[in-house]
Coordinates of C-alpha atoms in Angstrom, one line a residue:
X1 CA 45.4 93.9 58.6
X2 CA 45.9 95.5 62.0
X3 CA 45.3 92.2 63.7
X4 CA 48.0 90.5 61.5
X5 CA 50.5 93.3 62.3
X6 CA 49.8 93.0 66.0
X7 CA 50.2 89.2 65.8
X8 CA 53.6 89.6 64.0
X9 CA 54.8 92.1 66.6
X10 CA 53.8 89.8 69.4
X11 CA 55.6 86.9 67.8
X12 CA 58.7 89.0 67.1
X13 CA 58.7 90.3 70.7
X14 CA 58.3 86.8 72.1
X15 CA 61.3 85.5 70.0
X16 CA 63.4 88.4 71.2
X17 CA 62.4 87.9 74.8
X18 CA 63.0 84.2 74.6
X19 CA 66.5 84.8 73.1
X20 CA 67.4 87.3 75.8
X21 CA 66.2 85.0 78.5
X22 CA 68.4 82.3 77.2
X23 CA 71.4 84.6 77.2
X24 CA 70.9 86.0 80.7
X25 CA 70.1 82.6 82.0
X26 CA 73.8 81.8 81.8
X27 CA 74.6 84.6 84.2
X28 CA 71.6 84.2 86.5
X29 CA 70.4 80.6 87.2
X30 CA 73.8 79.3 86.1
X31 CA 76.0 81.3 88.5
X32 CA 75.5 78.8 91.3
X33 CA 77.4 76.2 89.4
X34 CA 80.4 78.6 88.7
X35 CA 82.7 76.3 90.7
X36 CA 85.9 74.6 89.5
X37 CA 85.0 71.0 88.6
X38 CA 87.9 69.7 90.7
X39 CA 86.4 71.3 93.8
X40 CA 83.1 69.4 93.5
X41 CA 81.0 68.0 95.1
X42 CA 80.4 70.9 97.4
X43 CA 77.5 71.7 99.7
X44 CA 75.9 75.1 99.7
X45 CA 75.6 76.2 103.3
X46 CA 74.6 79.9 102.8
X47 CA 73.6 82.1 99.9
X48 CA 72.3 85.6 99.1
X49 CA 70.9 85.9 95.6
X50 CA 70.7 89.4 94.1
X51 CA 70.5 88.2 90.5
X52 CA 67.6 88.9 88.2
X53 CA 65.4 86.1 86.9
X54 CA 65.1 87.7 83.5
X55 CA 66.8 90.3 81.4
X56 CA 69.3 93.0 82.1
X57 CA 67.4 94.6 85.0
X58 CA 70.4 96.2 86.6
X59 CA 73.4 94.8 88.4
X60 CA 73.4 91.1 89.3
X61 CA 75.1 90.2 92.5
X62 CA 75.3 87.0 94.6
X63 CA 77.2 85.6 97.6
X64 CA 77.4 81.9 98.2
X65 CA 79.3 79.8 100.8
X66 CA 80.2 76.2 100.2
X67 CA 81.6 73.5 102.5
X68 CA 84.7 71.6 101.3
X69 CA 85.1 67.9 102.1
X70 CA 87.8 67.0 104.6
X71 CA 89.9 65.2 101.9
X72 CA 89.7 68.1 99.5
X73 CA 90.6 70.7 102.2
X74 CA 93.5 68.6 103.3
X75 CA 94.8 68.2 99.7
X76 CA 94.7 71.9 99.1
X77 CA 96.3 72.6 102.4
X78 CA 99.2 70.2 101.7
X79 CA 99.8 71.0 98.0
X80 CA 98.9 74.7 98.2
X81 CA 98.9 77.0 95.1
X82 CA 100.4 74.5 92.7
X83 CA 97.3 72.2 93.1
X84 CA 94.9 75.0 92.1
X85 CA 97.2 76.3 89.3
X86 CA 97.4 72.9 87.7
X87 CA 93.8 71.9 87.9
X88 CA 92.5 71.0 84.4
X89 CA 89.8 73.7 84.6
X90 CA 92.5 76.3 85.3
X91 CA 94.6 75.2 82.3
X92 CA 91.5 75.1 80.0
X93 CA 90.5 78.6 81.0
X94 CA 93.9 79.9 80.3
X95 CA 93.8 78.4 76.8
X96 CA 90.2 79.6 76.1
X97 CA 91.1 83.1 77.3
X98 CA 94.2 83.2 75.1
X99 CA 92.3 82.0 72.1
X100 CA 89.5 84.6 72.7
X101 CA 92.0 87.4 73.1
X102 CA 93.7 86.4 69.8
X103 CA 90.4 86.4 68.1
X104 CA 89.6 89.9 69.2
X105 CA 93.1 91.1 68.4
X106 CA 92.5 90.6 64.7
X107 CA 89.9 93.4 64.8
X108 CA 88.0 92.0 61.8
X109 CA 85.0 90.7 63.5
X110 CA 81.6 92.1 62.6
X111 CA 79.6 93.3 65.6
X112 CA 77.1 90.3 65.4
X113 CA 80.0 87.8 65.1
X114 CA 81.8 89.5 68.1
X115 CA 78.7 89.2 70.2
X116 CA 78.3 85.5 69.4
X117 CA 82.0 84.8 70.2
X118 CA 81.6 86.7 73.5
X119 CA 78.5 84.7 74.3
X120 CA 80.3 81.4 73.5
X121 CA 83.3 82.3 75.5
X122 CA 81.3 83.3 78.6
X123 CA 79.3 80.1 78.3
X124 CA 82.4 77.9 78.0
X125 CA 84.3 79.6 80.9
X126 CA 81.6 79.6 83.6
X127 CA 83.1 78.0 86.7
X128 CA 86.6 78.3 85.5
X129 CA 89.3 80.5 87.0
X130 CA 92.9 81.3 86.4
X131 CA 95.8 83.3 87.9
X132 CA 95.3 81.8 91.4
X133 CA 96.9 83.8 94.1
X134 CA 97.5 83.3 97.8
X135 CA 96.0 85.6 100.4
X136 CA 96.2 88.2 101.8
X137 CA 94.6 90.2 99.0
X138 CA 96.9 93.2 98.5
X139 CA 95.4 96.6 99.6
X140 CA 96.1 98.1 96.2
X141 CA 94.4 95.4 94.1
X142 CA 92.1 97.5 92.0
X143 CA 90.3 94.5 90.4
X144 CA 88.9 93.7 93.8
X145 CA 87.8 97.2 94.8
X146 CA 84.9 98.1 92.6
X147 CA 84.6 101.5 94.3
X148 CA 88.1 102.5 93.3
X149 CA 87.4 101.6 89.7
X150 CA 83.9 103.2 89.7
X151 CA 84.8 106.6 91.1
X152 CA 88.5 107.1 90.4
X153 CA 88.0 108.8 87.0
X154 CA 85.2 110.9 88.3
X155 CA 87.3 112.1 91.2
X156 CA 90.2 113.0 89.0
X157 CA 87.9 114.8 86.5
X158 CA 86.4 116.8 89.3
X159 CA 89.7 117.6 90.9
X160 CA 88.6 116.2 94.3
X161 CA 91.5 116.1 96.8
X162 CA 92.4 112.6 97.9
X163 CA 91.5 113.2 101.6
X164 CA 88.0 114.3 100.6
X165 CA 87.2 111.6 98.1
X166 CA 85.6 109.0 100.4
X167 CA 83.9 111.6 102.5
X168 CA 82.1 112.9 99.4
X169 CA 80.7 109.5 98.7
X170 CA 79.5 108.5 102.1
X171 CA 76.1 106.8 102.2
X172 CA 72.8 108.1 103.4
X173 CA 73.2 106.6 106.9
X174 CA 75.9 109.1 107.9
X175 CA 77.1 108.5 111.5
X176 CA 76.1 104.9 111.4
X177 CA 78.1 103.5 108.6
X178 CA 81.7 102.6 107.8
X179 CA 83.3 103.6 104.5
X180 CA 83.8 100.7 102.1
X181 CA 87.4 101.1 100.9
X182 CA 90.6 99.1 100.7
X183 CA 89.9 95.3 100.6
X184 CA 86.5 94.4 102.0
X185 CA 83.4 92.5 101.0
X186 CA 81.4 95.7 100.5
X187 CA 84.1 97.3 98.3
X188 CA 84.1 94.2 96.1
X189 CA 80.4 94.6 95.4
X190 CA 80.7 98.4 95.0
X191 CA 78.8 99.4 98.1
X192 CA 79.9 102.8 99.4
X193 CA 79.2 102.0 103.1
X194 CA 78.8 99.1 105.4
X195 CA 76.0 99.5 108.0
X196 CA 76.7 97.9 111.4
X197 CA 74.6 94.9 112.4
X198 CA 73.3 96.8 115.4
X199 CA 71.9 99.5 113.1
X200 CA 70.5 97.2 110.5
X201 CA 67.7 96.1 112.9
X202 CA 66.5 99.7 113.5
X203 CA 63.3 101.1 112.1
X204 CA 65.4 103.2 109.7
X205 CA 66.1 100.1 107.6
X206 CA 63.1 98.0 108.5
X207 CA 61.1 98.8 105.5
X208 CA 63.8 99.3 102.9
X209 CA 63.8 97.2 99.8
X210 CA 66.8 95.3 98.4
X211 CA 67.3 98.0 95.8
X212 CA 67.5 100.7 98.6
X213 CA 70.0 98.8 100.7
X214 CA 73.6 97.9 100.0
X215 CA 73.9 94.3 98.7
X216 CA 76.2 93.4 101.7
X217 CA 73.5 94.6 104.1
X218 CA 71.7 91.4 103.1
X219 CA 74.6 89.1 104.1
X220 CA 74.8 87.8 107.7
X221 CA 77.6 89.5 109.6
X222 CA 79.2 86.2 110.6
X223 CA 79.9 85.4 107.0
X224 CA 81.1 89.0 106.3
X225 CA 83.6 88.7 109.2
X226 CA 84.7 85.2 108.2
X227 CA 85.3 86.1 104.6
X228 CA 87.1 89.3 105.4
X229 CA 89.3 87.5 107.9
X230 CA 90.1 84.9 105.2
X231 CA 91.1 87.4 102.5
X232 CA 93.3 89.3 104.9
X233 CA 95.1 86.2 106.4
X234 CA 97.7 83.9 104.8
X235 CA 97.3 80.3 103.5
X236 CA 94.0 80.9 101.7
X237 CA 93.6 81.3 97.9
X238 CA 91.5 83.3 95.4
X239 CA 91.1 83.6 91.7
X240 CA 89.0 85.8 89.3
X241 CA 86.6 84.5 86.7
X242 CA 84.7 86.4 84.2
X243 CA 82.0 87.5 86.6
X244 CA 83.5 87.3 90.1
X245 CA 86.0 85.8 92.4
X246 CA 86.3 82.4 94.0
X247 CA 87.9 82.1 97.4
X248 CA 89.1 78.9 98.9
X249 CA 90.0 78.4 102.6
X250 CA 91.3 74.9 103.3
X251 CA 91.8 75.8 107.0
X252 CA 88.1 76.7 107.4
X253 CA 87.0 73.9 104.9
X254 CA 85.0 76.5 103.0
X255 CA 84.8 78.1 99.6
X256 CA 83.1 81.4 98.6
X257 CA 81.7 82.6 95.3
X258 CA 81.4 86.4 95.1
X259 CA 79.5 87.1 91.9
X260 CA 78.9 90.4 90.2
X261 CA 78.4 91.5 86.6

């Protein structure tokens, strides 16, 4: 009897784990294909993968750089924002998003049904983006700055004066780091500080694990500088998806996927 019960538990657990692995597979192994269909084929030239192979083991983050073909870069450069706004994938995402919002607005969905609808929506919209905008990214764009969203309510609740807020949340490498605020790569990922390249090679960080470091500490400084220059300069474009932002720079013939859940 005990053996039978144990067997049943193992089977049930296996089914649950298999189901979970299928769910999270969408947001892990699938994130590399989160590219608008019209911008393919692209070639991956650099990537840092901070996603988990299985289960909700914390925050999933990734940074990937693609090269754009000369023809595609020239087309985006000449047609600009209208080209991106009128891509079939953009139009489709807008329709799917509106339909999903209407479904939720009814308020009559059972929890299980709502989870299934959410799962189907996320699966259908991977690699689709809407509300394309031209750079530079505005300094007050809160959707970009995860830190601002993450700590704002806490600061208000604690009554922390504005001038003290960022100082209170400095990282553990005081004196060597730069605060991640405003529009930057590290503020997008929710890192509090950005450690200079010269300090990253020191013995202080040598034996740190990925969990102990900021995600952006794993990204080469040349790509951090390139991306931050792109999002602060005109004539580039960006758009948010369900789990990140896609940045296109026709001048540099590159595209960037900044993924976070």
